[in-house]
Structure formats: structure tokens, C-alpha cells
CSV table of C-alpha atoms and ligand atoms in Angstrom, one decimal:
chain,number,residue,atom,x,y,z
A,104,MET,CA,-23.6,58.7,-10.1
A,105,ARG,CA,-21.1,55.8,-10.3
A,106,VAL,CA,-22.3,52.3,-9.7
A,107,GLY,CA,-20.3,49.1,-9.4
A,108,ILE,CA,-21.8,45.8,-10.5
A,109,LEU,CA,-20.5,42.3,-9.6
A,110,THR,CA,-21.6,38.7,-9.9
A,111,GLY,CA,-20.8,36.5,-6.9
A,112,GLY,CA,-21.0,32.8,-6.0
A,113,GLY,CA,-21.7,30.0,-8.5
A,114,ASP,CA,-22.8,31.2,-11.9
A,115,CYS,CA,-26.2,30.4,-13.5
A,116,SER,CA,-28.1,31.2,-16.6
A,117,SER,CA,-29.4,34.7,-17.1
A,118,LEU,CA,-26.7,36.5,-15.1
A,119,ASN,CA,-26.0,38.4,-18.3
A,120,ALA,CA,-29.7,39.3,-18.7
A,121,ALA,CA,-29.6,40.8,-15.2
A,122,ILE,CA,-26.3,42.7,-15.9
A,123,GLN,CA,-27.9,44.3,-19.0
A,124,GLY,CA,-31.1,45.2,-17.0
A,125,VAL,CA,-29.0,47.0,-14.4
A,126,THR,CA,-26.6,48.6,-16.8
A,127,LYS,CA,-29.1,49.9,-19.4
A,128,THR,CA,-31.5,51.2,-16.7
A,129,LEU,CA,-28.7,53.1,-14.9
A,130,ILE,CA,-27.4,54.6,-18.1
A,131,GLU,CA,-30.8,55.4,-19.7
A,132,THR,CA,-32.5,56.7,-16.5
A,133,ALA,CA,-29.7,58.3,-14.5
A,134,LYS,CA,-26.8,58.7,-17.0
A,135,ALA,CA,-24.8,56.8,-14.5
A,136,GLU,CA,-21.3,55.5,-15.0
A,137,VAL,CA,-21.3,51.7,-14.5
A,138,ILE,CA,-18.2,49.9,-13.4
A,139,GLY,CA,-18.0,46.2,-13.9
A,140,ILE,CA,-16.1,44.4,-11.1
A,141,GLN,CA,-14.5,41.3,-12.3
A,142,ASP,CA,-14.8,37.8,-10.7
A,143,GLY,CA,-17.1,38.8,-7.9
A,144,PHE,CA,-15.5,39.9,-4.6
A,145,LEU,CA,-12.1,38.7,-5.9
A,146,GLY,CA,-12.1,41.7,-8.3
A,147,LEU,CA,-12.7,44.0,-5.3
A,148,ILE,CA,-9.8,42.4,-3.4
A,149,GLN,CA,-7.5,42.4,-6.4
A,150,ARG,CA,-8.6,45.7,-7.8
A,151,ARG,CA,-9.8,44.5,-11.2
A,152,VAL,CA,-12.6,46.6,-12.7
A,153,ARG,CA,-13.6,47.8,-16.2
A,154,PRO,CA,-16.3,50.3,-17.3
A,155,LEU,CA,-19.5,48.9,-18.8
A,156,VAL,CA,-21.2,50.9,-21.5
A,157,ALA,CA,-24.5,50.3,-23.4
A,158,SER,CA,-22.7,48.5,-26.3
A,159,ASP,CA,-21.4,45.9,-23.8
A,160,CYS,CA,-25.1,44.8,-23.4
A,161,ILE,CA,-25.6,43.8,-27.0
A,162,GLY,CA,-26.6,40.1,-27.2
A,163,LEU,CA,-26.4,39.7,-23.5
A,164,ILE,CA,-30.0,38.7,-22.8
A,165,GLN,CA,-29.7,35.3,-24.4
A,166,SER,CA,-26.2,34.4,-23.4
A,167,GLY,CA,-25.2,32.0,-20.5
A,168,GLY,CA,-22.5,32.5,-17.8
A,169,THR,CA,-21.5,36.0,-16.7
A,170,ILE,CA,-19.4,38.5,-18.8
A,171,LEU,CA,-18.0,39.8,-15.5
A,172,GLY,CA,-16.8,36.4,-14.2
A,173,THR,CA,-17.5,35.1,-10.8
A,174,CYS,CA,-15.9,33.3,-7.9
A,175,ASN,CA,-17.5,31.4,-4.9
A,176,ARG,CA,-14.4,31.3,-2.7
A,177,SER,CA,-13.2,34.9,-2.4
A,178,SER,CA,-14.6,36.4,0.8
A,179,PRO,CA,-12.9,39.7,1.8
A,180,LEU,CA,-13.5,38.6,5.4
A,181,ASN,CA,-11.3,35.5,4.9
A,182,TYR,CA,-9.0,35.9,1.9
A,183,LYS,CA,-6.0,33.6,2.3
A,184,GLY,CA,-6.7,33.5,6.0
A,185,GLN,CA,-6.8,37.3,6.3
A,186,ASP,CA,-9.6,39.9,6.8
A,187,VAL,CA,-9.0,42.3,3.8
A,188,SER,CA,-12.3,44.2,4.1
A,189,ASP,CA,-10.5,47.5,5.1
A,190,SER,CA,-8.5,47.4,1.8
A,191,VAL,CA,-11.7,46.6,-0.1
A,192,LEU,CA,-13.4,49.6,1.5
A,193,GLU,CA,-10.4,51.8,0.6
A,194,PHE,CA,-10.7,50.6,-3.1
A,195,TYR,CA,-14.5,51.2,-3.1
A,196,ARG,CA,-13.8,54.8,-1.9
A,197,GLU,CA,-11.0,55.2,-4.5
A,198,LEU,CA,-13.5,54.2,-7.2
A,199,ASP,CA,-15.8,56.8,-5.8
A,200,LEU,CA,-18.8,54.5,-6.0
A,201,ASP,CA,-22.3,55.4,-4.8
A,202,CYS,CA,-23.2,51.8,-4.5
A,203,ILE,CA,-22.5,48.3,-5.8
A,204,VAL,CA,-25.2,46.1,-7.3
A,205,ALA,CA,-24.4,42.5,-6.3
A,206,LEU,CA,-26.0,39.6,-8.1
A,207,GLY,CA,-25.7,36.5,-5.9
A,208,GLY,CA,-27.0,33.9,-3.6
A,209,ASP,CA,-26.9,33.8,0.2
A,210,GLY,CA,-23.1,33.8,0.4
A,211,THR,CA,-23.0,37.0,-1.6
A,212,MET,CA,-25.9,38.7,0.3
A,213,SER,CA,-24.3,37.8,3.6
A,214,LEU,CA,-21.0,39.4,2.4
A,215,CYS,CA,-22.9,42.5,1.2
A,216,HIS,CA,-24.6,42.8,4.6
A,217,ALA,CA,-21.3,42.4,6.4
A,218,LEU,CA,-19.5,45.0,4.2
A,219,SER,CA,-22.5,47.4,4.5
A,220,GLN,CA,-21.7,47.5,8.3
A,221,LYS,CA,-18.3,49.0,7.2
A,222,GLY,CA,-19.9,51.8,5.2
A,223,MET,CA,-20.2,50.4,1.7
A,224,ASN,CA,-23.6,50.6,-0.1
A,225,PHE,CA,-25.1,47.6,-1.7
A,226,VAL,CA,-28.2,46.6,-3.6
A,227,GLY,CA,-28.6,42.8,-4.0
A,228,ILE,CA,-30.3,40.8,-6.8
A,229,PRO,CA,-31.4,37.2,-5.9
A,230,LYS,CA,-29.5,34.8,-8.2
A,231,THR,CA,-29.2,31.1,-7.6
A,232,ILE,CA,-30.3,27.9,-9.3
A,233,ASP,CA,-30.9,26.7,-5.7
A,234,ASN,CA,-33.9,29.1,-5.2
A,235,ASP,CA,-32.9,29.1,-1.5
A,236,LEU,CA,-32.8,32.8,-0.7
A,237,MET,CA,-35.0,34.1,2.2
A,238,HIS,CA,-37.8,36.5,1.6
A,239,THR,CA,-38.1,36.1,-2.1
A,240,ASP,CA,-40.4,33.6,-3.8
A,241,ARG,CA,-37.9,33.0,-6.5
A,242,SER,CA,-34.4,33.7,-7.7
A,243,PHE,CA,-33.3,33.9,-11.3
A,244,GLY,CA,-31.5,30.9,-12.7
A,245,PHE,CA,-33.9,28.5,-11.0
A,246,ASP,CA,-36.3,28.2,-13.9
A,247,THR,CA,-33.6,27.4,-16.4
A,248,ALA,CA,-32.1,24.7,-14.0
A,249,VAL,CA,-35.5,23.1,-13.6
A,250,GLY,CA,-35.9,23.0,-17.4
A,251,ILE,CA,-32.6,21.3,-17.7
A,252,VAL,CA,-33.5,18.7,-15.1
A,253,ALA,CA,-36.8,18.1,-16.9
A,254,GLU,CA,-35.1,17.7,-20.2
A,255,ALA,CA,-32.6,15.2,-18.8
A,256,MET,CA,-35.4,13.3,-17.2
A,257,ASP,CA,-37.2,13.0,-20.6
A,258,ARG,CA,-34.1,11.4,-22.0
A,259,LEU,CA,-33.5,9.2,-19.1
A,260,HIS,CA,-37.2,7.9,-19.1
A,261,THR,CA,-36.7,6.3,-22.5
A,262,THR,CA,-33.5,4.5,-21.6
A,263,ALA,CA,-34.9,3.4,-18.2
A,264,ARG,CA,-38.0,2.1,-20.0
A,265,SER,CA,-35.9,0.2,-22.6
A,266,HIS,CA,-33.8,-1.5,-20.0
A,267,GLY,CA,-36.4,-1.9,-17.3
A,268,ARG,CA,-34.2,-0.1,-14.8
A,269,VAL,CA,-34.5,2.2,-11.8
A,270,MET,CA,-32.9,5.5,-12.9
A,271,ILE,CA,-31.5,7.8,-10.1
A,272,VAL,CA,-31.1,11.4,-11.1
A,273,GLU,CA,-29.0,13.6,-8.6
A,274,THR,CA,-29.7,17.3,-8.8
A,275,MET,CA,-27.9,20.3,-7.2
A,276,GLY,CA,-29.6,22.6,-4.7
A,277,ARG,CA,-27.4,22.5,-1.6
A,278,TYR,CA,-29.5,22.2,1.6
A,279,ALA,CA,-32.8,23.0,-0.2
A,280,GLY,CA,-34.8,20.6,-2.4
A,281,TRP,CA,-36.4,23.1,-4.8
A,282,ILE,CA,-34.6,22.0,-8.0
A,283,ALA,CA,-35.2,18.3,-7.2
A,284,LEU,CA,-38.9,18.9,-6.4
A,285,TYR,CA,-39.7,21.1,-9.4
A,286,GLY,CA,-37.4,19.3,-11.8
A,287,GLY,CA,-38.7,16.0,-10.6
A,288,VAL,CA,-42.3,16.9,-11.0
A,289,ALA,CA,-41.7,18.4,-14.4
A,290,GLY,CA,-39.8,15.3,-15.5
A,291,GLY,CA,-42.4,12.8,-14.2
A,292,ALA,CA,-40.5,11.4,-11.3
A,293,ASP,CA,-42.0,8.5,-9.3
A,294,MET,CA,-40.0,9.2,-6.2
A,295,ILE,CA,-38.3,12.5,-5.1
A,296,LEU,CA,-35.9,12.6,-2.1
A,297,LEU,CA,-35.4,16.0,-0.5
A,298,PRO,CA,-33.2,17.4,2.2
A,299,GLU,CA,-36.4,18.6,3.9
A,300,PHE,CA,-37.6,15.0,4.5
A,301,PRO,CA,-34.8,12.6,5.5
A,302,TYR,CA,-35.7,9.4,3.6
A,303,GLU,CA,-36.4,6.1,5.2
A,304,LEU,CA,-34.5,3.4,3.3
A,305,ASP,CA,-37.0,0.6,4.0
A,306,GLU,CA,-39.7,2.8,2.6
A,307,VAL,CA,-37.7,3.7,-0.5
A,308,ILE,CA,-37.1,-0.1,-1.1
A,309,ARG,CA,-40.8,-0.9,-0.3
A,310,VAL,CA,-42.1,1.6,-2.8
A,311,LEU,CA,-39.7,0.4,-5.6
A,312,ASN,CA,-40.6,-3.2,-5.0
A,313,GLU,CA,-44.3,-2.4,-5.0
A,314,ARG,CA,-43.9,-0.4,-8.3
A,315,ALA,CA,-41.9,-3.3,-9.8
A,316,GLN,CA,-45.0,-5.5,-9.7
A,317,THR,CA,-47.0,-3.1,-12.0
A,318,HIS,CA,-44.4,-0.9,-13.7
A,319,HIS,CA,-41.2,-2.2,-15.3
A,320,TYR,CA,-39.1,1.0,-14.6
A,321,SER,CA,-38.9,3.8,-12.1
A,322,MET,CA,-37.6,7.3,-12.0
A,323,LEU,CA,-36.1,8.6,-8.8
A,324,VAL,CA,-34.8,12.1,-8.3
A,325,VAL,CA,-32.5,12.8,-5.3
A,326,ALA,CA,-31.4,16.3,-4.2
A,327,GLU,CA,-27.7,16.5,-3.4
A,328,GLY,CA,-28.6,17.6,0.1
A,329,ALA,CA,-30.9,14.7,0.8
A,330,ALA,CA,-29.8,12.2,3.5
A,331,PRO,CA,-31.2,9.0,5.1
A,332,LYS,CA,-33.0,9.4,8.3
A,333,ASP,CA,-30.5,9.3,11.1
A,334,GLY,CA,-27.7,9.4,8.4
A,335,GLN,CA,-25.2,11.9,7.1
A,336,LEU,CA,-25.1,14.3,4.2
A,337,VAL,CA,-22.8,13.0,1.4
A,338,VAL,CA,-20.0,15.6,1.0
A,339,ALA,CA,-17.9,15.8,-2.2
A,340,GLN,CA,-15.3,18.4,-1.2
A,341,ASN,CA,-14.4,20.8,1.5
A,342,ILE,CA,-13.1,24.1,0.2
A,343,ALA,CA,-11.6,25.9,3.2
A,344,ASP,CA,-11.6,29.5,1.8
A,345,SER,CA,-15.1,29.4,0.5
A,346,PRO,CA,-17.8,31.3,2.5
A,347,ASP,CA,-19.7,28.0,2.5
A,348,PRO,CA,-16.8,25.4,2.4
A,349,ILE,CA,-18.9,22.2,2.0
A,350,ARG,CA,-19.6,21.0,-1.5
A,351,LEU,CA,-22.3,18.4,-1.5
A,352,GLY,CA,-22.5,15.5,-4.0
A,353,GLY,CA,-22.5,11.7,-4.2
A,354,ILE,CA,-25.9,10.8,-2.6
A,355,GLY,CA,-27.1,9.3,-5.9
A,356,HIS,CA,-24.4,6.6,-6.1
A,357,PHE,CA,-24.6,6.1,-2.3
A,358,LEU,CA,-28.3,5.5,-2.6
A,359,GLN,CA,-27.8,3.1,-5.6
A,360,LYS,CA,-25.5,0.9,-3.4
A,361,GLN,CA,-28.1,1.0,-0.6
A,362,ILE,CA,-31.1,-0.1,-2.7
A,363,GLU,CA,-29.7,-2.3,-5.5
A,364,PRO,CA,-29.3,-5.5,-3.4
A,365,HIS,CA,-33.0,-5.2,-2.3
A,366,ILE,CA,-34.9,-4.7,-5.6
A,367,PRO,CA,-35.4,-6.9,-8.7
A,368,MET,CA,-34.1,-4.2,-11.1
A,369,GLU,CA,-30.8,-2.8,-12.2
A,370,VAL,CA,-30.1,0.7,-11.0
A,371,ARG,CA,-28.2,3.5,-12.8
A,372,THR,CA,-27.3,6.9,-11.5
A,373,THR,CA,-26.9,10.2,-13.4
A,374,VAL,CA,-25.4,13.2,-11.6
A,375,LEU,CA,-26.5,16.3,-13.5
A,376,GLY,CA,-23.9,18.6,-11.8
A,377,HIS,CA,-22.9,21.9,-13.4
A,378,VAL,CA,-25.0,21.2,-16.6
A,379,GLN,CA,-27.8,22.7,-14.5
A,380,ARG,CA,-26.0,26.1,-14.4
A,381,GLY,CA,-24.8,26.3,-17.9
A,382,GLY,CA,-26.0,27.4,-21.3
A,383,GLN,CA,-28.8,29.7,-22.5
A,384,PRO,CA,-31.4,30.9,-20.1
A,385,SER,CA,-35.1,30.1,-20.4
A,386,ALA,CA,-37.4,32.8,-21.8
A,387,PHE,CA,-38.8,33.2,-18.3
A,388,ASP,CA,-35.4,33.7,-16.7
A,389,ARG,CA,-34.4,36.2,-19.3
A,390,ILE,CA,-37.4,38.4,-18.6
A,391,PHE,CA,-37.3,37.8,-14.8
A,392,ALA,CA,-33.6,38.6,-14.5
A,393,SER,CA,-34.0,41.8,-16.7
A,394,ASN,CA,-36.9,42.9,-14.5
A,395,LEU,CA,-34.9,42.3,-11.3
A,396,GLY,CA,-32.0,44.2,-12.8
A,397,CYS,CA,-34.2,47.2,-13.8
A,398,TYR,CA,-35.8,47.3,-10.3
A,399,ALA,CA,-32.3,47.1,-8.6
A,400,ALA,CA,-31.1,50.1,-10.7
A,401,ARG,CA,-34.2,52.0,-9.6
A,402,LEU,CA,-33.4,51.3,-6.0
A,403,VAL,CA,-29.9,52.6,-6.5
A,404,ILE,CA,-31.2,55.8,-8.2
A,405,GLN,CA,-33.6,56.3,-5.2
A,406,LYS,CA,-30.6,55.6,-2.8
A,407,GLU,CA,-32.4,52.7,-1.2
A,408,TYR,CA,-29.3,50.9,-0.2
A,409,GLY,CA,-28.8,47.8,2.0
A,410,ARG,CA,-31.7,46.0,0.3
A,411,MET,CA,-32.2,43.0,-1.9
A,412,VAL,CA,-34.8,43.0,-4.7
A,413,SER,CA,-37.4,40.4,-4.1
A,414,VAL,CA,-40.5,38.9,-5.7
A,415,LEU,CA,-43.4,38.2,-3.4
A,416,SER,CA,-46.8,37.2,-4.7
A,417,ASN,CA,-45.8,38.1,-8.2
A,418,SER,CA,-44.8,41.7,-7.4
A,419,LEU,CA,-41.3,43.2,-7.2
A,420,THR,CA,-40.4,44.7,-3.9
A,421,SER,CA,-37.3,44.8,-1.7
A,422,VAL,CA,-36.2,43.4,1.6
A,423,ALA,CA,-33.4,44.3,4.0
A,424,LEU,CA,-30.1,42.5,3.4
A,425,ALA,CA,-30.0,41.9,7.1
A,426,ASP,CA,-33.1,39.7,6.8
A,427,VAL,CA,-31.6,37.6,4.0
A,428,ALA,CA,-28.0,37.2,5.2
A,429,ASN,CA,-26.9,33.8,6.6
A,430,ARG,CA,-30.2,32.1,6.1
A,431,THR,CA,-31.5,29.3,3.9
A,432,ARG,CA,-35.0,29.1,2.5
A,433,THR,CA,-36.0,25.4,2.2
A,434,VAL,CA,-39.0,23.9,0.5
A,435,THR,CA,-42.0,25.2,2.4
A,436,LYS,CA,-44.4,22.6,3.6
A,437,ASP,CA,-47.3,24.4,2.1
A,438,ASP,CA,-45.7,24.6,-1.3
A,439,MET,CA,-48.3,23.8,-4.0
A,440,THR,CA,-46.0,21.7,-6.1
A,441,LEU,CA,-45.0,19.7,-3.0
A,442,LEU,CA,-48.6,19.2,-2.0
A,443,SER,CA,-49.8,18.3,-5.5
A,444,ALA,CA,-47.0,15.8,-5.9
A,445,ILE,CA,-47.9,14.2,-2.5
A,446,TYR,CA,-51.6,14.0,-3.4
A,447,SER,CA,-50.9,12.6,-6.8
A,448,GLY,CA,-48.9,9.7,-5.4
A,449,VAL,CA,-45.2,10.7,-5.8
A,450,SER,CA,-43.2,9.1,-3.1
A,451,PHE,CA,-40.9,11.2,-0.9
A,452,GLY,CA,-39.3,8.1,0.7
A,453,VAL,CA,-41.1,8.7,3.9
A,454,ARG,CA,-43.8,6.4,5.3
A,455,ASP,CA,-46.0,9.1,6.7
A,456,ILE,CA,-45.3,12.3,4.9
A,457,SER,CA,-48.5,14.0,6.0
A,458,LYS,CA,-47.3,13.7,9.6
A,459,LEU,CA,-44.0,15.4,8.7
A,460,LEU,CA,-45.8,18.2,7.0
A,461,TYR,CA,-47.0,19.3,10.4
A,462,GLU,CA,-43.7,18.8,12.2
A,463,PRO,CA,-41.8,22.1,11.9
A,464,GLU,CA,-38.3,20.9,12.5
A,465,ALA,CA,-38.2,17.5,10.7
A,466,ALA,CA,-35.2,18.4,8.5
A,467,HIS,CA,-31.4,18.3,8.9
A,468,PRO,CA,-30.1,20.6,11.7
A,469,ARG,CA,-28.4,22.9,9.1
A,470,LEU,CA,-31.9,23.9,8.0
A,471,ARG,CA,-33.1,25.2,11.3
V,755,LIG,O1,-25.2,27.3,-5.2
V,755,LIG,C1,-25.1,26.8,-6.5
V,755,LIG,C2,-24.5,25.5,-6.6
V,755,LIG,O2,-24.5,25.1,-8.0
V,755,LIG,C3,-25.1,24.4,-5.7
V,755,LIG,O3,-26.3,23.9,-6.2
V,755,LIG,C4,-23.9,23.4,-5.6
V,755,LIG,O4,-24.0,22.7,-4.5
V,755,LIG,C5,-22.7,24.3,-5.6
V,755,LIG,O5,-23.1,25.6,-6.2
V,755,LIG,C6,-21.6,23.8,-6.4
V,755,LIG,O6,-20.5,24.6,-6.3
V,755,LIG,P1,-19.2,24.6,-7.2
V,755,LIG,O7,-19.4,25.4,-8.4
V,755,LIG,O8,-18.1,25.2,-6.3
V,755,LIG,O9,-18.9,23.1,-7.5
């Protein structure tokens, strides 16, 4: 058996743990040959691969990044304006692969699904700090990102308290608010603004003014995909050849300008950015990514292709790539962390949040 492995999309912590989970299981259990494809789909396009052997896995579980390299702008369906998927299929056949294990987010899973239609076999593993893949309760990389947000918040609390400021912390997460919600709760945020609930500026200002009467600083977390009600997403860049060309970013500073004239405190903004994806993985992510990798290898051995490993109700299972492709899982309105934050008084910048919880399509059109 010959199995390719690639890491696609933005990197995150514990990719290497997943790579070692896949590689070691395939070698130990099926004596398979494992071929590392470099820089995600770009490596398939440019024909760059190298064998992976057991000794490549030494020290991988605790290391950040990906030893295979990755790329979030190399779709075989649109490479320099051309569809090069036929040449990718040819290379796959030349390599004599039974299957490719692809570690990635929704862009990667969508590409795997599209290339499956051409006759290539894929098994996907859910990787993304954004935690926004459909039909899995969690993706690896998310736990580490949440820990990084919480740690940053711990540090920002003390400086906010010393100066009596409102501190805005902007997180990643694209169109889903998972990182902002979980990182915000873990870091003791007073207000969390999510893409799922377009914020009402007058309510944000009202809450901060009310807090100013009893508390001399406030911590506000805003997801990069959050936007004011009836307002626009703040876009940082447009990358034409990326499967998802829009790069969000800048809502933190935009919000600072909106609120500063109306409150009695100074406001400062910290954009956490790519720090959330870097460095050593949490212990949870190391174990989780290894487990997903092992399960993916077992799917390959059983020839269950066209599937993505998934975790549902704390059990590993798999779902069809077709059901994951081109979709985004946003914060669900029955999420226990969301509900406990609401009940315990965290503001979401919306006057009547309980009403929104029962309105199915309250969010930005992109989320529908
Ligand atoms: O999908 C992961 C992610 O980190 C998003 O949270 C973020 O919006 C995007 O990737 C950033 O992409 P890039 O690495 O191209 O700046």
C-alpha cells in the first residue's frame, strides 16, 4: 500500500502530531509506504514529494508547524488561472498511490471532494484553529489557539487594570466565532463580539459606560469576522488565487474608533494574528491530533475513502467529504459555553440576545 499525506491551508499547532499518528499507524499496521507531499496541493501541482519513514516521526508530537509545509493559495482547480487537476491526477497515478490523507480545513476538504470526483482517493483529517468544519464537534489546533488567546488575555488584564482602559483583543476564526468565544470565556472577557451576532454599537457603548461606573477597566474580545449590525465585514486583503480569497482583519481598530469618543476610558487594541497558530501544541491537541491521525490511517487500510475523520459526542467516526465540502460550521446557538456566558452576564453587544438565539438566520449572509 502506498499512501500520500499532505497538510493544506493555514498551519496550526499539532499538525506534526497528526502526521506522526498517520505515518506510524500505516507503517506499523499495514507496512505501507508513506509519501510526504510538500506544501499542500502545491506539491501535487509542482510534483514535489519525499518518502516518510518512522524515524521522521521522532520528536514530532510536541513540535509546532508542519514538517511537510503548507500553502493556502494553491488550488489545482485555479492555479495561475488554469485548471491543472488533470495533471495532478496524472501525477497521483504515476506515484501509484492508493489514497492521500489530507490534513486541512474546509478549503482542503472541498478540494479533496472535488478531486475525488476525478478518481483520486482521499481521507481527510479536520485541522483548523477556526473549529469551523461541518460534522465534527472539534478540529485539532483549536484547543491550542484558545489557550494562546487566554494567556494573552491574562497579560492584557493586568495592563488594562493598571491604566484603567478598555482593552480590545481581536482573534482569528474567519466567519465563525469559536476562538473568540472560547478564548474570551477562558480569558475572563466582559464582552465578546461574534460573527454570529452582528453587534449593536449603541449597546456596546451602553454596556461599557455602565461598567465604567463600577469597574475601572473592561476586556472586550472581537472575532475578526464580527461586524456591526447593518455594517460590513472588515477585510484586510484579497488574495485572488486562494480558494477563499478574502482575508479578514482590522475590526478591532475599527471598533476602537467607533467607541472611543463615547466612553470615559482610553481604548487599546491588540490583534493576536498568527501567534494563535504558532508554537507548541497543547497536551490535548497532541493527543487529539494523534488519535485523528491513527483513525484516518485505519480508514485508509479499510479502503474507506472519500471520508473525513470526525469527532461526535466524544467518539471518533467519519463523515462523507461531500457533506463537509464548501460549508462553514458557526457557533451553534445551543453551545454550552455560549449559553453559560450569556447567563453569567457576558455581553455579546446585542440588546436582546435571547431573542436572537431563537432566530435561525440572524448572522451574516455568508453564514447561511
Ligand atoms: O483558517 C485559519 C486562519 O488562521 C484564519 O483564522 C485566518 O482568517 C486566516 O487563516 C489567515 O490566513 P493567512 O495565513 O493567509 O493570513
